[in-house]
């Protein structure tokens, strides 16, 4: 949509931004569900922007950070439209936000998940709309206080200005009034690109210092009180199963607490975990790895025992390359064009199977209780982690809380949450919180 030279935000009625006052006196903007009107204890107001009385601003980061910079870039979009000084902004990570409605589950903080290098483009409009609505709420509050029309007010970083009233009102002074205003269910103006101050400017990553000093927390750094540690010996063959296990030596390893099988999917079935295996639970990751190394497992190789790269390439050469492929674009008469071509060139390109090889091996913390589950994982798709945990535990998705950490490399590997399902299965089995860690060899 457009209004003159301005773009216009158009969040739907079900997702417009509303404001509430927090217990600390800050102004919080978020997405409403139910009848929430404040950001106090037990509220339902989806946090996105918090403006402190001092004028400092906290902006929520709702997307996984896998190294592409969205933890900085997306809050920059909000800050641009909110019209605040970037140096006054700090960024706070948000968990997965799912809310049950009459139509099923929906997003509390907008869609959460990154892949295909679309983390910024997919959120370009939404995050600017968040900032624009928050800014307009402050303009409305200032106009009401000054007894003027909102159109007579404008903003500069951190202040609402009204020349007609000769007034400059800091955002921090408008908190109470802005929180009391009912939200508008209509589009609000977005900045024209020529007016950008923050978008397009060079900024340091918000967590640069913590990365350089080693203070940043990845999933593999998760530590929670009373948690156990786990590793899994998985079938070396796709669709292989456990035939027999001798776990005496593993149980004799100092620190090993339990050993039990993990059942993988049947051939051809959709998978939640990739392979059958044997889990070892211990008092440390080192003990879990040592216990796993001490296992003696006899495998039933299953239907894929003879698979090999050579066989795959042969199938491609003999069969697949001679069949009609999937038609993605059908424009013009290809056969006629080829037949009339002066020269024809045929080339075959082969790309080998390759491991994504993220620097941080797969890992997940899971704490499964009778009525709830807590997941902490480095994942590209927190909603997928929720689904995997629900499958493993039998719990409803609104009983599962997912915190996602900074990810030590994604590259598409962490679009699949099999390691989340594994951790949840183990935690449910032992009745205690557990951190599952893959080795580098497991991943490759």
Tab-separated table of C-alpha atoms in Angstrom:
chain	number	residue	atom	x	y	z
A	1	UNK	CA	0.000	0.000	0.000
A	2	UNK	CA	1.104	3.597	-0.339
A	3	UNK	CA	0.016	6.970	0.940
A	4	UNK	CA	1.679	9.740	-1.015
A	5	UNK	CA	5.394	9.052	-0.869
A	6	UNK	CA	5.121	6.962	2.295
A	7	UNK	CA	4.780	3.233	2.601
A	8	UNK	CA	2.010	2.106	4.934
A	9	UNK	CA	2.066	-0.712	7.478
A	10	UNK	CA	-0.904	-3.062	7.375
A	11	UNK	CA	-0.775	-5.574	10.182
A	12	UNK	CA	-4.016	-7.496	10.368
A	13	UNK	CA	-6.543	-7.020	13.143
A	14	UNK	CA	-5.337	-10.211	14.809
A	15	UNK	CA	-1.720	-9.088	14.920
A	16	UNK	CA	-1.691	-5.354	15.529
A	17	UNK	CA	0.734	-3.939	18.078
A	18	UNK	CA	-0.661	-2.859	21.440
A	19	UNK	CA	0.980	-1.233	24.413
A	20	UNK	CA	1.044	-1.967	28.112
A	21	UNK	CA	2.834	-0.696	31.216
A	22	UNK	CA	5.278	-3.073	32.890
A	23	UNK	CA	5.750	-3.504	36.620
A	24	UNK	CA	8.940	-1.445	36.358
A	25	UNK	CA	7.166	1.511	34.743
A	26	UNK	CA	8.401	0.797	31.227
A	27	UNK	CA	6.255	0.905	28.107
A	28	UNK	CA	6.047	-2.462	26.369
A	29	UNK	CA	4.751	-3.017	22.849
A	30	UNK	CA	3.753	-6.404	21.586
A	31	UNK	CA	1.188	-8.539	19.814
A	32	UNK	CA	-1.989	-9.107	21.843
A	33	UNK	CA	-3.819	-12.363	22.377
A	34	UNK	CA	-6.833	-12.724	24.609
A	35	UNK	CA	-7.537	-9.656	26.741
A	36	UNK	CA	-4.024	-8.762	27.847
A	37	UNK	CA	-3.484	-5.066	28.450
A	38	UNK	CA	-0.340	-4.979	30.581
A	39	UNK	CA	3.100	-6.487	30.598
A	40	UNK	CA	3.150	-7.514	34.232
A	41	UNK	CA	3.494	-10.969	35.744
A	42	UNK	CA	1.581	-13.599	33.796
A	43	UNK	CA	0.680	-11.267	30.943
A	44	UNK	CA	-0.094	-12.394	27.408
A	45	UNK	CA	1.396	-9.363	25.694
A	46	UNK	CA	3.933	-10.509	23.132
A	47	UNK	CA	7.081	-8.530	23.901
A	48	UNK	CA	8.783	-6.682	21.073
A	49	UNK	CA	9.713	-3.200	22.251
A	50	UNK	CA	10.303	-1.912	25.775
A	51	UNK	CA	10.884	1.798	26.346
A	52	UNK	CA	12.330	2.634	29.744
A	53	UNK	CA	11.573	5.908	31.592
A	54	UNK	CA	15.231	6.808	30.956
A	55	UNK	CA	14.648	6.645	27.216
A	56	UNK	CA	16.687	3.461	26.809
A	57	UNK	CA	15.035	0.910	24.539
A	58	UNK	CA	15.045	-2.891	24.538
A	59	UNK	CA	14.077	-4.583	21.283
A	60	UNK	CA	13.218	-8.255	21.130
A	61	UNK	CA	15.057	-10.534	18.733
A	62	UNK	CA	12.579	-13.172	17.575
A	63	UNK	CA	14.672	-15.101	15.036
A	64	UNK	CA	17.439	-17.694	15.439
A	65	UNK	CA	20.918	-16.248	14.966
A	66	UNK	CA	22.989	-18.684	12.919
A	67	UNK	CA	25.734	-16.223	12.027
A	68	UNK	CA	23.860	-14.259	9.371
A	69	UNK	CA	23.446	-11.168	11.567
A	70	UNK	CA	19.666	-11.076	12.066
A	71	UNK	CA	20.064	-10.487	15.798
A	72	UNK	CA	21.416	-7.071	14.812
A	73	UNK	CA	19.696	-6.396	11.482
A	74	UNK	CA	16.093	-7.081	12.516
A	75	UNK	CA	16.185	-4.864	15.637
A	76	UNK	CA	17.694	-2.175	13.382
A	77	UNK	CA	14.474	-2.275	11.346
A	78	UNK	CA	12.394	-1.771	14.478
A	79	UNK	CA	14.666	1.005	15.756
A	80	UNK	CA	14.496	2.797	12.409
A	81	UNK	CA	10.724	2.990	12.374
A	82	UNK	CA	10.481	3.616	16.124
A	83	UNK	CA	12.882	6.525	15.567
A	84	UNK	CA	15.359	6.030	18.390
A	85	UNK	CA	19.111	6.413	18.584
A	86	UNK	CA	20.741	3.039	17.915
A	87	UNK	CA	23.215	3.574	20.750
A	88	UNK	CA	20.277	3.637	23.182
A	89	UNK	CA	19.105	0.198	22.024
A	90	UNK	CA	19.861	-3.170	23.584
A	91	UNK	CA	18.620	-6.480	22.209
A	92	UNK	CA	16.943	-9.287	24.145
A	93	UNK	CA	16.414	-12.794	22.802
A	94	UNK	CA	12.829	-14.056	22.675
A	95	UNK	CA	11.737	-17.680	23.049
A	96	UNK	CA	9.461	-19.515	20.653
A	97	UNK	CA	6.021	-17.914	20.875
A	98	UNK	CA	3.066	-20.152	20.128
A	99	UNK	CA	-0.476	-19.370	21.197
A	100	UNK	CA	-3.494	-21.662	21.044
A	101	UNK	CA	-6.519	-20.133	19.335
A	102	UNK	CA	-9.888	-21.490	18.206
A	103	UNK	CA	-8.261	-22.233	14.840
A	104	UNK	CA	-5.210	-24.000	16.268
A	105	UNK	CA	-1.785	-22.628	17.096
A	106	UNK	CA	-0.519	-19.323	15.788
A	107	UNK	CA	2.544	-17.145	16.237
A	108	UNK	CA	2.890	-14.875	19.258
A	109	UNK	CA	5.965	-13.026	17.976
A	110	UNK	CA	5.491	-13.500	14.253
A	111	UNK	CA	6.919	-16.435	12.310
A	112	UNK	CA	10.151	-17.733	13.861
A	113	UNK	CA	12.609	-19.670	11.745
A	114	UNK	CA	15.460	-18.973	9.342
A	115	UNK	CA	16.744	-20.772	6.280
A	116	UNK	CA	17.549	-20.142	2.654
A	117	UNK	CA	19.147	-16.783	3.511
A	118	UNK	CA	15.702	-15.216	3.946
A	119	UNK	CA	15.850	-14.214	7.622
A	120	UNK	CA	15.985	-10.521	6.774
A	121	UNK	CA	13.815	-10.374	3.657
A	122	UNK	CA	11.005	-12.441	5.171
A	123	UNK	CA	10.822	-10.112	8.173
A	124	UNK	CA	11.449	-6.820	6.364
A	125	UNK	CA	7.872	-5.566	6.447
A	126	UNK	CA	6.815	-7.123	9.730
A	127	UNK	CA	9.636	-5.750	11.878
A	128	UNK	CA	9.298	-2.249	10.432
A	129	UNK	CA	5.574	-2.369	11.151
A	130	UNK	CA	6.338	-3.242	14.772
A	131	UNK	CA	8.493	-0.128	15.130
A	132	UNK	CA	6.114	2.090	13.190
A	133	UNK	CA	3.112	1.179	15.334
A	134	UNK	CA	5.068	1.763	18.520
A	135	UNK	CA	6.159	5.198	17.257
A	136	UNK	CA	2.629	6.134	16.265
A	137	UNK	CA	1.351	5.150	19.704
A	138	UNK	CA	3.810	7.628	21.200
A	139	UNK	CA	2.730	10.315	18.722
A	140	UNK	CA	-0.906	9.767	19.702
A	141	UNK	CA	0.004	10.033	23.381
A	142	UNK	CA	1.861	13.306	22.782
A	143	UNK	CA	-0.999	14.730	20.707
A	144	UNK	CA	-3.498	13.889	23.426
A	145	UNK	CA	-1.323	15.515	26.078
A	146	UNK	CA	-0.777	18.654	23.978
A	147	UNK	CA	-4.391	18.730	22.782
A	148	UNK	CA	-3.397	18.761	19.123
A	149	UNK	CA	-3.942	16.414	16.200
A	150	UNK	CA	-1.412	13.596	15.680
A	151	UNK	CA	-0.683	15.031	12.245
A	152	UNK	CA	0.803	18.094	13.969
A	153	UNK	CA	3.440	15.920	15.656
A	154	UNK	CA	6.552	14.292	14.316
A	155	UNK	CA	9.488	12.468	15.841
A	156	UNK	CA	13.209	12.793	16.085
A	157	UNK	CA	15.291	10.113	17.798
A	158	UNK	CA	13.672	9.510	21.172
A	159	UNK	CA	11.349	12.539	21.201
A	160	UNK	CA	7.982	13.651	19.852
A	161	UNK	CA	8.015	17.219	18.520
A	162	UNK	CA	5.106	19.576	17.992
A	163	UNK	CA	6.111	22.965	16.578
A	164	UNK	CA	2.608	24.386	16.993
A	165	UNK	CA	2.758	23.763	20.749
A	166	UNK	CA	6.492	24.516	20.936
A	167	UNK	CA	6.985	21.147	22.654
A	168	UNK	CA	9.586	18.375	22.672
A	169	UNK	CA	8.404	15.368	24.667
A	170	UNK	CA	10.879	12.538	25.347
A	171	UNK	CA	9.509	9.056	24.792
A	172	UNK	CA	10.134	8.266	28.460
A	173	UNK	CA	7.705	11.008	29.495
A	174	UNK	CA	4.901	9.530	27.395
A	175	UNK	CA	4.953	6.004	28.782
A	176	UNK	CA	1.895	6.124	31.043
A	177	UNK	CA	-0.339	7.874	28.546
A	178	UNK	CA	0.750	5.681	25.605
A	179	UNK	CA	0.108	2.505	27.602
A	180	UNK	CA	-3.469	3.590	28.299
A	181	UNK	CA	-4.416	4.237	24.686
A	182	UNK	CA	-6.491	1.666	22.852
A	183	UNK	CA	-4.699	0.324	19.766
A	184	UNK	CA	-5.644	1.511	16.301
A	185	UNK	CA	-6.852	-1.051	13.807
A	186	UNK	CA	-5.702	0.793	10.716
A	187	UNK	CA	-2.480	1.211	8.723
A	188	UNK	CA	0.227	3.513	10.041
A	189	UNK	CA	2.889	5.299	7.977
A	190	UNK	CA	6.275	3.728	7.365
A	191	UNK	CA	9.348	5.813	6.627
A	192	UNK	CA	10.372	6.424	3.053
A	193	UNK	CA	13.740	4.850	2.291
A	194	UNK	CA	15.302	8.280	1.715
A	195	UNK	CA	14.721	9.074	5.393
A	196	UNK	CA	16.530	6.018	6.786
A	197	UNK	CA	19.170	6.751	9.417
A	198	UNK	CA	19.826	3.236	10.731
A	199	UNK	CA	18.805	0.878	7.934
A	200	UNK	CA	21.680	0.642	5.497
A	201	UNK	CA	24.219	2.018	7.959
A	202	UNK	CA	27.218	0.071	9.190
A	203	UNK	CA	26.774	-1.146	12.766
A	204	UNK	CA	28.706	-3.554	14.925
A	205	UNK	CA	26.929	-6.798	15.737
A	206	UNK	CA	25.081	-6.352	19.023
A	207	UNK	CA	26.830	-9.373	20.557
A	208	UNK	CA	30.259	-8.727	19.041
A	209	UNK	CA	31.954	-8.211	22.399
A	210	UNK	CA	30.504	-11.389	23.867
A	211	UNK	CA	31.669	-13.355	20.823
A	212	UNK	CA	35.200	-11.964	20.968
A	213	UNK	CA	35.505	-12.550	24.718
A	214	UNK	CA	33.955	-16.011	24.591
A	215	UNK	CA	31.022	-15.032	26.780
A	216	UNK	CA	28.379	-15.764	24.138
A	217	UNK	CA	26.329	-18.871	24.876
A	218	UNK	CA	25.726	-21.519	22.255
A	219	UNK	CA	23.476	-24.509	22.759
A	220	UNK	CA	26.420	-26.698	23.640
A	221	UNK	CA	27.214	-24.324	26.533
A	222	UNK	CA	23.863	-25.011	28.210
A	223	UNK	CA	24.083	-25.988	31.835
A	224	UNK	CA	21.112	-26.454	34.127
A	225	UNK	CA	21.040	-27.729	37.716
A	226	UNK	CA	20.530	-31.475	38.186
A	227	UNK	CA	20.867	-32.232	34.498
A	228	UNK	CA	22.287	-35.471	33.155
A	229	UNK	CA	24.412	-35.894	30.038
A	230	UNK	CA	23.790	-38.247	27.131
A	231	UNK	CA	25.297	-39.646	23.958
A	232	UNK	CA	23.859	-42.111	21.447
A	233	UNK	CA	25.475	-44.868	19.404
A	234	UNK	CA	23.412	-44.828	16.219
A	235	UNK	CA	23.026	-47.435	13.498
A	236	UNK	CA	25.829	-47.099	10.925
A	237	UNK	CA	23.339	-48.046	8.187
A	238	UNK	CA	20.178	-46.192	7.192
A	239	UNK	CA	17.140	-48.015	8.608
A	240	UNK	CA	19.349	-50.382	10.594
A	241	UNK	CA	18.091	-51.561	13.980
A	242	UNK	CA	19.545	-52.843	17.232
A	243	UNK	CA	19.705	-56.656	17.228
A	244	UNK	CA	21.559	-57.180	20.514
A	245	UNK	CA	23.431	-55.079	23.068
A	246	UNK	CA	26.119	-55.981	25.559
A	247	UNK	CA	26.231	-52.960	27.876
A	248	UNK	CA	28.158	-54.474	30.804
A	249	UNK	CA	31.390	-52.623	29.997
A	250	UNK	CA	29.515	-49.390	29.408
A	251	UNK	CA	27.726	-49.588	32.756
A	252	UNK	CA	31.063	-50.189	34.422
A	253	UNK	CA	32.411	-46.810	33.252
A	254	UNK	CA	32.624	-44.344	36.117
A	255	UNK	CA	29.763	-41.871	35.831
A	256	UNK	CA	27.476	-43.926	33.573
A	257	UNK	CA	23.947	-43.983	35.003
A	258	UNK	CA	21.823	-45.816	32.438
A	259	UNK	CA	21.879	-47.481	29.024
A	260	UNK	CA	18.823	-48.185	26.856
A	261	UNK	CA	17.773	-48.471	23.176
A	262	UNK	CA	16.281	-45.679	21.078
A	263	UNK	CA	13.938	-46.811	18.311
A	264	UNK	CA	14.212	-45.114	14.942
A	265	UNK	CA	11.655	-44.867	12.119
A	266	UNK	CA	10.550	-47.825	10.036
A	267	UNK	CA	11.735	-47.815	6.399
A	268	UNK	CA	9.749	-45.327	4.340
A	269	UNK	CA	8.052	-43.702	7.323
A	270	UNK	CA	8.422	-40.007	8.124
A	271	UNK	CA	11.212	-39.550	10.624
A	272	UNK	CA	11.498	-37.595	13.848
A	273	UNK	CA	14.868	-39.121	14.664
A	274	UNK	CA	17.243	-40.325	11.976
A	275	UNK	CA	18.312	-43.717	13.268
A	276	UNK	CA	17.841	-46.395	15.861
A	277	UNK	CA	20.542	-46.545	18.490
A	278	UNK	CA	21.561	-47.030	22.079
A	279	UNK	CA	21.571	-44.105	24.518
A	280	UNK	CA	24.079	-43.745	27.328
A	281	UNK	CA	23.222	-41.390	30.206
A	282	UNK	CA	25.945	-40.233	32.555
A	283	UNK	CA	27.132	-37.566	34.979
A	284	UNK	CA	29.193	-35.812	32.293
A	285	UNK	CA	29.502	-35.700	28.525
A	286	UNK	CA	32.942	-37.317	28.800
A	287	UNK	CA	31.531	-40.218	30.791
A	288	UNK	CA	28.659	-40.592	28.317
A	289	UNK	CA	31.089	-40.741	25.382
A	290	UNK	CA	33.347	-43.234	27.175
A	291	UNK	CA	30.344	-45.371	28.043
A	292	UNK	CA	29.170	-45.306	24.458
A	293	UNK	CA	32.617	-46.363	23.235
A	294	UNK	CA	32.435	-49.347	25.601
A	295	UNK	CA	29.178	-50.644	24.125
A	296	UNK	CA	29.081	-53.792	22.043
A	297	UNK	CA	26.137	-53.588	19.653
A	298	UNK	CA	25.061	-56.107	17.043
A	299	UNK	CA	23.120	-54.372	14.282
A	300	UNK	CA	20.368	-55.658	12.014
A	301	UNK	CA	21.401	-53.798	8.851
A	302	UNK	CA	17.945	-53.706	7.226
A	303	UNK	CA	17.001	-52.935	3.613
A	304	UNK	CA	19.685	-50.320	2.962
A	305	UNK	CA	22.686	-52.459	3.850
A	306	UNK	CA	24.024	-52.463	0.282
A	307	UNK	CA	23.619	-48.745	-0.343
A	308	UNK	CA	26.725	-46.980	-1.576
A	309	UNK	CA	27.727	-43.813	-3.362
A	310	UNK	CA	28.679	-45.879	-6.409
A	311	UNK	CA	25.219	-47.447	-6.488
A	312	UNK	CA	23.539	-44.043	-6.199
A	313	UNK	CA	25.568	-42.618	-9.072
A	314	UNK	CA	24.847	-45.687	-11.179
A	315	UNK	CA	21.109	-45.321	-10.559
A	316	UNK	CA	21.296	-41.668	-11.564
A	317	UNK	CA	23.214	-42.506	-14.731
A	318	UNK	CA	21.197	-45.525	-15.836
A	319	UNK	CA	17.716	-44.492	-14.799
A	320	UNK	CA	17.031	-41.038	-13.436
A	321	UNK	CA	19.008	-39.076	-16.029
A	322	UNK	CA	17.099	-40.802	-18.841
A	323	UNK	CA	13.677	-40.040	-17.441
A	324	UNK	CA	11.642	-36.858	-17.828
A	325	UNK	CA	12.473	-34.634	-14.900
A	326	UNK	CA	10.239	-32.269	-13.007
A	327	UNK	CA	9.170	-29.327	-15.172
A	328	UNK	CA	9.662	-26.143	-13.160
A	329	UNK	CA	9.176	-23.576	-15.955
A	330	UNK	CA	7.226	-24.159	-19.171
A	331	UNK	CA	7.694	-21.133	-21.408
A	332	UNK	CA	7.794	-21.437	-25.195
A	333	UNK	CA	8.457	-24.487	-27.388
A	334	UNK	CA	11.636	-26.029	-26.020
A	335	UNK	CA	11.661	-29.051	-28.335
A	336	UNK	CA	11.344	-26.875	-31.431
A	337	UNK	CA	14.046	-24.510	-30.219
A	338	UNK	CA	16.432	-27.385	-29.594
A	339	UNK	CA	15.675	-28.954	-32.973
A	340	UNK	CA	16.375	-25.698	-34.824
A	341	UNK	CA	19.533	-24.845	-32.875
A	342	UNK	CA	22.716	-24.525	-34.919
A	343	UNK	CA	24.676	-26.265	-32.163
A	344	UNK	CA	23.641	-28.366	-29.214
A	345	UNK	CA	25.737	-28.862	-26.103
A	346	UNK	CA	25.030	-31.581	-23.564
A	347	UNK	CA	26.784	-31.539	-20.208
A	348	UNK	CA	26.340	-33.607	-17.063
A	349	UNK	CA	27.116	-32.151	-13.644
A	350	UNK	CA	27.509	-34.238	-10.531
A	351	UNK	CA	27.411	-32.884	-6.986
A	352	UNK	CA	28.411	-35.309	-4.232
A	353	UNK	CA	26.535	-35.800	-1.003
A	354	UNK	CA	28.069	-33.434	1.515
A	355	UNK	CA	27.728	-32.966	5.248
A	356	UNK	CA	26.708	-29.474	6.338
A	357	UNK	CA	29.490	-29.620	8.958
A	358	UNK	CA	28.464	-26.836	11.353
A	359	UNK	CA	31.255	-26.033	13.789
A	360	UNK	CA	28.979	-26.675	16.784
A	361	UNK	CA	27.896	-30.346	16.876
A	362	UNK	CA	24.214	-31.097	17.368
A	363	UNK	CA	23.027	-30.813	20.938
A	364	UNK	CA	19.877	-30.229	22.935
A	365	UNK	CA	18.808	-29.766	26.550
A	366	UNK	CA	15.443	-31.284	27.422
A	367	UNK	CA	13.554	-31.342	30.704
A	368	UNK	CA	10.394	-33.401	30.335
A	369	UNK	CA	7.853	-33.411	33.133
A	370	UNK	CA	4.371	-34.926	33.328
A	371	UNK	CA	2.697	-31.669	32.327
A	372	UNK	CA	5.415	-29.605	30.651
A	373	UNK	CA	8.690	-29.666	28.760
A	374	UNK	CA	11.568	-27.210	28.472
A	375	UNK	CA	13.833	-27.324	25.417
A	376	UNK	CA	17.056	-25.349	24.909
A	377	UNK	CA	18.601	-25.958	21.506
A	378	UNK	CA	20.573	-24.393	18.655
A	379	UNK	CA	17.911	-24.706	15.964
A	380	UNK	CA	16.982	-22.890	12.790
A	381	UNK	CA	13.311	-23.788	13.272
A	382	UNK	CA	12.103	-23.405	16.867
A	383	UNK	CA	8.593	-24.412	15.792
A	384	UNK	CA	10.048	-27.639	14.432
A	385	UNK	CA	11.738	-28.191	17.793
A	386	UNK	CA	8.335	-27.771	19.406
A	387	UNK	CA	6.786	-30.330	17.080
A	388	UNK	CA	9.622	-32.806	17.653
A	389	UNK	CA	9.329	-32.450	21.424
A	390	UNK	CA	5.551	-32.880	21.231
A	391	UNK	CA	6.027	-36.094	19.237
A	392	UNK	CA	8.543	-37.447	21.732
A	393	UNK	CA	6.640	-36.517	24.882
A	394	UNK	CA	2.976	-36.725	23.943
A	395	UNK	CA	2.474	-33.243	25.390
A	396	UNK	CA	0.523	-30.457	23.729
A	397	UNK	CA	2.642	-27.818	22.043
A	398	UNK	CA	1.533	-25.093	24.447
A	399	UNK	CA	3.016	-27.228	27.239
A	400	UNK	CA	6.434	-27.056	25.588
A	401	UNK	CA	8.711	-24.044	26.110
A	402	UNK	CA	11.472	-23.642	23.543
A	403	UNK	CA	14.478	-21.392	24.088
A	404	UNK	CA	16.831	-21.213	21.125
A	405	UNK	CA	20.434	-20.198	21.564
A	406	UNK	CA	22.889	-18.669	19.176
A	407	UNK	CA	23.690	-21.382	16.632
A	408	UNK	CA	27.244	-22.424	15.843
A	409	UNK	CA	26.499	-22.815	12.139
A	410	UNK	CA	23.280	-23.943	10.533
A	411	UNK	CA	23.523	-24.238	6.722
A	412	UNK	CA	20.169	-26.042	6.651
A	413	UNK	CA	21.230	-28.908	8.929
A	414	UNK	CA	19.346	-27.461	11.857
A	415	UNK	CA	16.113	-27.144	9.932
A	416	UNK	CA	15.719	-30.762	11.081
A	417	UNK	CA	15.237	-31.203	14.835
A	418	UNK	CA	15.989	-34.900	15.237
A	419	UNK	CA	18.427	-34.141	18.056
A	420	UNK	CA	15.607	-32.359	19.915
A	421	UNK	CA	13.379	-35.431	19.620
A	422	UNK	CA	16.221	-37.645	20.847
A	423	UNK	CA	16.885	-35.473	23.900
A	424	UNK	CA	13.177	-35.336	24.756
A	425	UNK	CA	12.865	-39.138	24.481
A	426	UNK	CA	15.832	-39.599	26.811
A	427	UNK	CA	14.599	-37.070	29.373
A	428	UNK	CA	11.152	-38.656	29.404
A	429	UNK	CA	12.699	-42.110	29.865
A	430	UNK	CA	14.950	-41.170	32.801
A	431	UNK	CA	12.600	-38.645	34.417
A	432	UNK	CA	15.302	-35.980	34.644
A	433	UNK	CA	16.696	-33.087	32.606
A	434	UNK	CA	19.393	-34.087	30.146
A	435	UNK	CA	21.764	-32.523	27.646
A	436	UNK	CA	22.372	-34.676	24.595
A	437	UNK	CA	25.577	-34.015	22.660
A	438	UNK	CA	26.616	-35.435	19.316
A	439	UNK	CA	30.284	-35.972	18.528
A	440	UNK	CA	31.833	-34.632	15.344
A	441	UNK	CA	31.916	-38.196	14.006
A	442	UNK	CA	28.181	-38.588	14.749
A	443	UNK	CA	27.432	-35.557	12.624
A	444	UNK	CA	29.627	-36.555	9.693
